[in-house]
Coordinates of C-alpha atoms and ligand atoms in Angstrom, one line a residue:
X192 CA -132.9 -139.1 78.6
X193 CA -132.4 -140.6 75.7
X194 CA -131.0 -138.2 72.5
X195 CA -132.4 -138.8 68.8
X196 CA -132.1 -137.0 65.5
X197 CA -134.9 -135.9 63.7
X198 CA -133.7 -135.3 60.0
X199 CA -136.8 -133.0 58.3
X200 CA -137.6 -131.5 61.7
X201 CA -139.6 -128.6 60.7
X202 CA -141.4 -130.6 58.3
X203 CA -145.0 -131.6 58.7
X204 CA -144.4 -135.2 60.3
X205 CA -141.3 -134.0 61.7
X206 CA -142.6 -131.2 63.8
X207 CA -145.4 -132.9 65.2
X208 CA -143.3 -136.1 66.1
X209 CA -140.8 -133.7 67.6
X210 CA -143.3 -133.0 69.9
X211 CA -144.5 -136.1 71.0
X212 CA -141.1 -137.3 71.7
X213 CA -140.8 -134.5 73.7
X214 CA -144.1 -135.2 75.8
X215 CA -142.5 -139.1 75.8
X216 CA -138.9 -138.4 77.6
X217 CA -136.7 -137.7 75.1
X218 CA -134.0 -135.2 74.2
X219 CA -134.4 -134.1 70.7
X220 CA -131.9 -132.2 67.9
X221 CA -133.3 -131.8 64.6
X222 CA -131.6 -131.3 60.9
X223 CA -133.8 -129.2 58.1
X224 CA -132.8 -127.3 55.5
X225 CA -136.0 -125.5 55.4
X226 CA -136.5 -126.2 51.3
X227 CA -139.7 -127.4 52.4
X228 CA -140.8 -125.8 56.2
X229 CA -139.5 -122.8 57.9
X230 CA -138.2 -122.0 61.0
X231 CA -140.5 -120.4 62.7
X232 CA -142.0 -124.1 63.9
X233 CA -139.7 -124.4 66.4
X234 CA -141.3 -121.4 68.1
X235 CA -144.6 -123.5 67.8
X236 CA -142.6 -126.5 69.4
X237 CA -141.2 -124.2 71.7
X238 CA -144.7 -123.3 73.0
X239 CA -146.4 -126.4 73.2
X240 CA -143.6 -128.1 74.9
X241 CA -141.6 -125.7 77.0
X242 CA -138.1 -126.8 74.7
X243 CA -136.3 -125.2 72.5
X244 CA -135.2 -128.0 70.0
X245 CA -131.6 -127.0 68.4
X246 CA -132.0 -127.3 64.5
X247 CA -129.1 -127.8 62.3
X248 CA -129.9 -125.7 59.1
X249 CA -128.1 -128.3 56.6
X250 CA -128.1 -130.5 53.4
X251 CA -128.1 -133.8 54.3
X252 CA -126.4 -134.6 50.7
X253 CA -123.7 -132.5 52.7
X254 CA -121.9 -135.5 54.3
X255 CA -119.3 -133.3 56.3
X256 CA -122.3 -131.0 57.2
X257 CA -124.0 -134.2 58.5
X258 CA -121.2 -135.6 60.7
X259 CA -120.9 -132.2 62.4
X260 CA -124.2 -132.9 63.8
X261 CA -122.7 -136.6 65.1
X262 CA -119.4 -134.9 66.1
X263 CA -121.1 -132.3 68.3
X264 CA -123.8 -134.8 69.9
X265 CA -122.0 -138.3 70.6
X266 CA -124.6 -139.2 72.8
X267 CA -127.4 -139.8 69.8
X268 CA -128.9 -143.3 70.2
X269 CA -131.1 -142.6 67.3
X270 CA -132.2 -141.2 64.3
X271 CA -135.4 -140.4 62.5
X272 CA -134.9 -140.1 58.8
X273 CA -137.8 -137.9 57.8
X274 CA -135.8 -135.6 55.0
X275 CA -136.7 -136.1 51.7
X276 CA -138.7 -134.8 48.9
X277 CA -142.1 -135.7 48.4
X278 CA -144.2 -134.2 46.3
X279 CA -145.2 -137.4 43.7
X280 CA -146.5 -134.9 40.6
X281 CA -142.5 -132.8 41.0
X282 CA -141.2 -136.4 41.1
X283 CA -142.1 -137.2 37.8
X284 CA -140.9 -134.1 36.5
X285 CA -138.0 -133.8 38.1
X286 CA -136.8 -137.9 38.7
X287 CA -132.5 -137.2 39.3
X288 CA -133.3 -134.5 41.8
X289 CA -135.5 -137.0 44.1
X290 CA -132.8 -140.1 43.4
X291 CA -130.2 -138.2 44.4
X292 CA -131.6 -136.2 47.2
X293 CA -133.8 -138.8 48.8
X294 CA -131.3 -141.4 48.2
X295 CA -128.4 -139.2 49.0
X296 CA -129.4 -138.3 52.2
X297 CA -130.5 -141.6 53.7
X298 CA -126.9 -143.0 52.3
X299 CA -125.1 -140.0 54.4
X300 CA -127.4 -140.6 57.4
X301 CA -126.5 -144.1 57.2
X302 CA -122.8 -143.9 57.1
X303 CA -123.0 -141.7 60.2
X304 CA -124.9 -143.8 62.0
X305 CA -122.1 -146.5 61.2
X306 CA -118.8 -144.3 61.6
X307 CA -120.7 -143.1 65.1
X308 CA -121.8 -146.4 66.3
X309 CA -125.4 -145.0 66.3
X310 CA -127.5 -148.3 66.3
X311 CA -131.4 -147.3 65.9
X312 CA -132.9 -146.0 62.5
X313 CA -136.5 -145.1 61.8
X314 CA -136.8 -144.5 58.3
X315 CA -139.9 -142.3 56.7
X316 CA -141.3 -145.0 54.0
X317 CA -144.5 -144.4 52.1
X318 CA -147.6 -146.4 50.9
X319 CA -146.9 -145.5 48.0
X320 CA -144.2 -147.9 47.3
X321 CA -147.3 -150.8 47.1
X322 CA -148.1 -149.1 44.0
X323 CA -151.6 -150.4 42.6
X324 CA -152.0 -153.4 45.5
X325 CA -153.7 -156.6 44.2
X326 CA -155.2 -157.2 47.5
X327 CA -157.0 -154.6 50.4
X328 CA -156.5 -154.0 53.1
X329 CA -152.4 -154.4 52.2
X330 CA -150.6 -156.0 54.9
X331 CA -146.3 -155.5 55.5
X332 CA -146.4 -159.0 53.5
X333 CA -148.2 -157.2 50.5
X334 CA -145.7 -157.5 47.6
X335 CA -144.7 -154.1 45.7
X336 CA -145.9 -153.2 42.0
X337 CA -144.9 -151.0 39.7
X338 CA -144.1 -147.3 41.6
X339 CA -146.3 -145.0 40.0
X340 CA -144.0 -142.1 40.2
X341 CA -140.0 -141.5 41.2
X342 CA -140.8 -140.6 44.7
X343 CA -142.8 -143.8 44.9
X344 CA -139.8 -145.3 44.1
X345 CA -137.1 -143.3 46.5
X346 CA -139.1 -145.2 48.9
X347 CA -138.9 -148.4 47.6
X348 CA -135.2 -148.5 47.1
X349 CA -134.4 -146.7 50.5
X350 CA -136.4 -150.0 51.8
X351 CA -134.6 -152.2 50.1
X352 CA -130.8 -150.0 50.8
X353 CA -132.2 -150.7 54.8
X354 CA -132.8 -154.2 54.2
X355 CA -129.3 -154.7 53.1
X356 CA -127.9 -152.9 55.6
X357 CA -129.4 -154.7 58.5
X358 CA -128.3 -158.1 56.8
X359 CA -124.9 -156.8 56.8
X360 CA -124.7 -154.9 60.2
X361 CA -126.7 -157.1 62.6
X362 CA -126.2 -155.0 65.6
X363 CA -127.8 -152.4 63.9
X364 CA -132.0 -151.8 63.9
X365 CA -133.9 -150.6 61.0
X366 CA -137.7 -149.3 61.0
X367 CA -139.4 -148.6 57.7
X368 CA -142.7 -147.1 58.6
X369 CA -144.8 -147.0 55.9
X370 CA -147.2 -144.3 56.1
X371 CA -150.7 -143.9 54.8
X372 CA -152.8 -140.4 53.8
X373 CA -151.3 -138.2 56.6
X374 CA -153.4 -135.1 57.6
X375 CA -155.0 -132.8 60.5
X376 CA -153.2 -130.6 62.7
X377 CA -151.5 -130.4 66.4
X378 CA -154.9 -129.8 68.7
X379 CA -153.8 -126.8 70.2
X380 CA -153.6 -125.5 66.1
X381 CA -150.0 -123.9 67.1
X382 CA -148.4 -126.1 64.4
X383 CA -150.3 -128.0 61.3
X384 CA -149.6 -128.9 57.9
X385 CA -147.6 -125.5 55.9
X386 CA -148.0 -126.5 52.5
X387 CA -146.2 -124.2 49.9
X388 CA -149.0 -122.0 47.3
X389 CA -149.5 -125.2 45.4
X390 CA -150.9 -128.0 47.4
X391 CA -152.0 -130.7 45.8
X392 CA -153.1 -133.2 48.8
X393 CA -157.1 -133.6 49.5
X394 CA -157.2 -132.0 53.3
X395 CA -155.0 -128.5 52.6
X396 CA -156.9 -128.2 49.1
X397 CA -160.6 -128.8 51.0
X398 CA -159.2 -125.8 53.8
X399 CA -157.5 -124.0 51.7
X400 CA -160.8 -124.2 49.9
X401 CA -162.8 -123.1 52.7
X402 CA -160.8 -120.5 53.7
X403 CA -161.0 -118.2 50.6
X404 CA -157.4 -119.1 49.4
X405 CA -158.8 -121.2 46.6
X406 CA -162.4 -120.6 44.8
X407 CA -163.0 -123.8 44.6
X408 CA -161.3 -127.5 43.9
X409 CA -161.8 -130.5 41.9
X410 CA -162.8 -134.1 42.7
X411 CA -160.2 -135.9 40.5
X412 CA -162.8 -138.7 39.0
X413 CA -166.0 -140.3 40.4
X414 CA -166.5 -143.1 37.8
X415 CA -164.2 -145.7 39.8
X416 CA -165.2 -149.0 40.5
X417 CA -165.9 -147.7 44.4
X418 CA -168.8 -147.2 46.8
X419 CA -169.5 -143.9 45.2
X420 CA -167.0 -143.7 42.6
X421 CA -164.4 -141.4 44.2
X422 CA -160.8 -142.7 45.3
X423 CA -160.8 -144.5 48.9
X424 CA -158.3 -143.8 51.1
X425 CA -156.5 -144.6 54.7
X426 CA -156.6 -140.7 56.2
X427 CA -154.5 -141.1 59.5
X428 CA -154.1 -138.4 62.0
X429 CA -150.8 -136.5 62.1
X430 CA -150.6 -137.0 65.6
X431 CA -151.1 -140.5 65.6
X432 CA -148.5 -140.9 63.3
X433 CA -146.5 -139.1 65.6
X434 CA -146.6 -141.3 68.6
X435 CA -146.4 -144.2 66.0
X436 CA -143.1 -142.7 65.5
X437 CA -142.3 -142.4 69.5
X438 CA -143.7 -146.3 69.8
X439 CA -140.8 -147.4 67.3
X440 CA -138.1 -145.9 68.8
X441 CA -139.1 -147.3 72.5
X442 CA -139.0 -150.7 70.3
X443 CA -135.3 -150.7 69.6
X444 CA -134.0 -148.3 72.0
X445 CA -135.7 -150.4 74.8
X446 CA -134.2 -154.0 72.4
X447 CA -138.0 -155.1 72.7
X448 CA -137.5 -156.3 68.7
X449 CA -136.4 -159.7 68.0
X450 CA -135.3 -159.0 64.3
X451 CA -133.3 -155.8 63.4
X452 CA -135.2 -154.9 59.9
X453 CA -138.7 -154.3 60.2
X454 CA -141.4 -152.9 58.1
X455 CA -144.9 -151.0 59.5
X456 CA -147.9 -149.9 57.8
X457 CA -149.3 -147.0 59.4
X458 CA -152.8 -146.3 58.5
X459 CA -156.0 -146.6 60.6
X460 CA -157.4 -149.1 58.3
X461 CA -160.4 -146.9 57.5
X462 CA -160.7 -146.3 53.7
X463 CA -163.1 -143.4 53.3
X464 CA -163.4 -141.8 49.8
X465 CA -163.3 -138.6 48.5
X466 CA -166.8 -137.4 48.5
X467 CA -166.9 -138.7 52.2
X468 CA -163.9 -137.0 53.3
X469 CA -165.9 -133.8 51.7
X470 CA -169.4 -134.6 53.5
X471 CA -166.9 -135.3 57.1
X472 CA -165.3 -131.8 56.5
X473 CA -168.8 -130.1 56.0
X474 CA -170.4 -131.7 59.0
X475 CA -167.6 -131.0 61.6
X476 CA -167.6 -127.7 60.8
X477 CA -171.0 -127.0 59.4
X478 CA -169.6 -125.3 55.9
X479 CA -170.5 -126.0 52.3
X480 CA -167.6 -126.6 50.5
X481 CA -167.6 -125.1 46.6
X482 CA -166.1 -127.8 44.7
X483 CA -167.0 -129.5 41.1
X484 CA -166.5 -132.8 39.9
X485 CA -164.1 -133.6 37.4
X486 CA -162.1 -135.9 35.6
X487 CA -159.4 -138.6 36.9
X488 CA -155.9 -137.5 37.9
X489 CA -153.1 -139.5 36.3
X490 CA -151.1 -141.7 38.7
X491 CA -153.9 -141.9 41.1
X492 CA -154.7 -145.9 42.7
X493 CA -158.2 -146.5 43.2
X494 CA -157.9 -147.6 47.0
X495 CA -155.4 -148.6 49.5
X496 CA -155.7 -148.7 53.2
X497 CA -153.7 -150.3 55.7
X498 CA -154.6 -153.8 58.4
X499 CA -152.0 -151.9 60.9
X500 CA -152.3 -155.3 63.0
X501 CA -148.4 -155.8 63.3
X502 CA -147.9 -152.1 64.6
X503 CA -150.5 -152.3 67.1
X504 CA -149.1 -156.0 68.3
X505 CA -145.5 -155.2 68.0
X506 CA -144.8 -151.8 68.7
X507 CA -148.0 -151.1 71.2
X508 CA -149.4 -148.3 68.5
X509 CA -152.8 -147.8 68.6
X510 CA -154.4 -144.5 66.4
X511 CA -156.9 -142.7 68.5
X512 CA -158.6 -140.4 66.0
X513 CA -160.6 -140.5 63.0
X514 CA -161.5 -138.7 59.9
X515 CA -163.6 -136.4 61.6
X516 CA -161.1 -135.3 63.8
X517 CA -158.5 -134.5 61.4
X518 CA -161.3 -132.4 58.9
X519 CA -161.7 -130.7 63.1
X520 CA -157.8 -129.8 63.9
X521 CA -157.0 -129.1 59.6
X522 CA -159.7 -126.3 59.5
X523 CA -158.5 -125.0 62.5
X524 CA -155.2 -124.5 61.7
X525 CA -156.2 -123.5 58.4
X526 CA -157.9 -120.8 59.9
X527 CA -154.8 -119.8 63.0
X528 CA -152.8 -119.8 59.9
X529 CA -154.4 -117.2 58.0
X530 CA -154.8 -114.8 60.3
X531 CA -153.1 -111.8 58.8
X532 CA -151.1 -109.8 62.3
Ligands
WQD280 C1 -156.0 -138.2 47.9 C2 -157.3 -138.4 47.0 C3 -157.0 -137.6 44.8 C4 -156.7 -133.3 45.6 C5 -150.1 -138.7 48.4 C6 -148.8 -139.4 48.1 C7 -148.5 -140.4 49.1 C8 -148.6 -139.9 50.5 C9 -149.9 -139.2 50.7 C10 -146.4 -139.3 51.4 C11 -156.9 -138.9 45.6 C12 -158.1 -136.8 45.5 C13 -156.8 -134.7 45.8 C14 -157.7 -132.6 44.9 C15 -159.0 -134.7 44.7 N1 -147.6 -139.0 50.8 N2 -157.9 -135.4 45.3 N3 -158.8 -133.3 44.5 O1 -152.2 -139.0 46.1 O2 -153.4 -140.4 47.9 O3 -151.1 -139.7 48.3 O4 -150.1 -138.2 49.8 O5 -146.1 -140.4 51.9 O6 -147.2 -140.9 48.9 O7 -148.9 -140.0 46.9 O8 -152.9 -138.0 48.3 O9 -154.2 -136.1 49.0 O10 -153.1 -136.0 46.8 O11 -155.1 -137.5 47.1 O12 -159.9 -135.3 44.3 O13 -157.7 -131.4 44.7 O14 -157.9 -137.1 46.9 O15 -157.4 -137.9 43.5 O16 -157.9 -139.7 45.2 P1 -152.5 -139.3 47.6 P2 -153.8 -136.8 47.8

């Protein structure tokens, strides 16, 4: 079976594509520092998937840390880079700490990869670096604007760090997925999205909502130019972003690509707004949600969503759930998650 590092394991994405590379063949070993997920989703793996994954509790920034994990596992074909920071409002607050921890760990990943002869890199890359697209749906040819924040921007530069790379190193494959509104929750609601108090995305703000934890939320603006005024975006299933994930690796690892630096939007190309993504939670779960409308956040794009043509031809990929599904699996995971033992 093929081995493959998972950096940002016990995150969000991480965990769940953990998983289905597990259900897919492969032999998984992860690398989180837990700044951003804890440990206790690997007993969540554990039970969905029989396997105990081995996580190395480091900083990535730590290069000797990181080649211990190399040292100790020579037989890693590849690696998925999901470490980083992410949260776009603490970006523009804090801008060094995400260029040098988002930056820092890709370039230590990298020169592992290199000194260990490790030839297959999926790298965790963002819609966000499109900034405000001129065109919808944006295609992998759709030029980058201006980022709109620094972690808009880690993403952009790790892009074009990979792109450099590969011209340099031919023998050596790199993915850029570039990911659209991730949300939803394993279906077996044993592992789901762990926000910390403060989360700021749509879905864990509408549970969160829901379940008491918050009296009620905000819609950020409903005087765009948009179907009903309310931002439109490309929700896309957690677990279809997880065997997206699975499909990319069996690309190189099985030398299916014919270039070795690639780039793949991964949305569902459905843009549904706010105010829909609302009515969708309330209907799947037959609840009222207490929410109030308000004005625009800064930063925000009006709409973006995806034409994922190129992943479904190229890598086989096709999602298989919807926004109704992921308002389904979020609320209940929202609700597994708060029950108090
Ligand atoms: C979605 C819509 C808000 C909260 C972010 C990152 C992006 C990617 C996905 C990593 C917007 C509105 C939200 C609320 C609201 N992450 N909203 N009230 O900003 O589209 O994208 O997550 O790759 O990089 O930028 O996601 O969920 O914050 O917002 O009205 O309380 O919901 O204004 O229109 P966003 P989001």
């Amino acid at each position: 079976m093929a081995k493959i590092l998972v950096t940002g394991g016990c995150g969000y994405i991480g965990s769940h594509t953990l998983v289905d590379l597990i259900d897919n063949g492969f032999e998984v070993v992860s690398a989180d520092n837990h700044y951003n997920s804890a440990p206790s989703v690997l007993d969540g793996i554990e039970e969905i998937t029989q396997k105990r994954v081995k996580n190395y509790t480091i900083n990535l920034c730590d290069l000797e840390a990181t080649r211990q994990i190399f040292i100790d596992h020579p037989d890693i074909v590849g690696v998925i880079h999901f470490a980083a920071l992410k949260a776009v409002g603490e970006s523009v607050e804090k801008p060094l700490l995400y260029f040098q921890n988002n930056l820092g760990s890709l370039l230590n990943v990298l020169a592992c990869m290199k000194e260990f002869e490790v030839k297959n890199l999926i790298f965790s890359s963002s819609c966000s670096a499109y900034g405000n697209a001129d065109e919808l749906p944006v295609t992998e040819e759709t030029p980058f604007k201006e980022a709109e924040s620094p972690y808009a921007r880690t993403k952009q530069m790790g892009e074009y760090i990979l792109q450099d790379f590969a011209k340099k190193y031919t023998d050596f494959n790199c993915i850029s997925l570039r990911y659209f509104n991730p949300a939803g929750a394993h279906e077996s609601a044993i592992i789901g999205e762990s926000p910390t108090n403060n989360a700021s995305n749509l879905v864990p703000v509408i549970t969160g909502t829901a379940i008491g934890n918050r009296k009620s939320f905000t819609v950020f603006g409903t005087d765009y130019e948009t179907r009903d005024g309310s931002c439109i975006r490309d929700y896309i299933h957690v677990m279809d972003l997880a065997n997206a994930h699975t499909k990319a690796m069996e690309f190189v690892v099985n030398g299916k690509n014919e270039k070795n630096s690639e780039v793949f939007n991964l949305g569902i190309g459905a843009g549904v707004s706010v105010l829909e993504a609302i009515n969708a939670f309330e209907k799947v779960n037959d609840l009222k949600l207490n929410y109030e409308l308000g004005p625009r956040r800064a930063g925000d794009v009006i709409a973006i969503y995806a034409n994922y043509t190129k992943a479904a031809k190229l890598l086989d990929w096709q999602p298989k759930r919807n926004i109704d599904d992921i308002m389904r699996t979020a609320w209940e995971w929202e609700k597994v998650r708060n029950v108090v033992v």
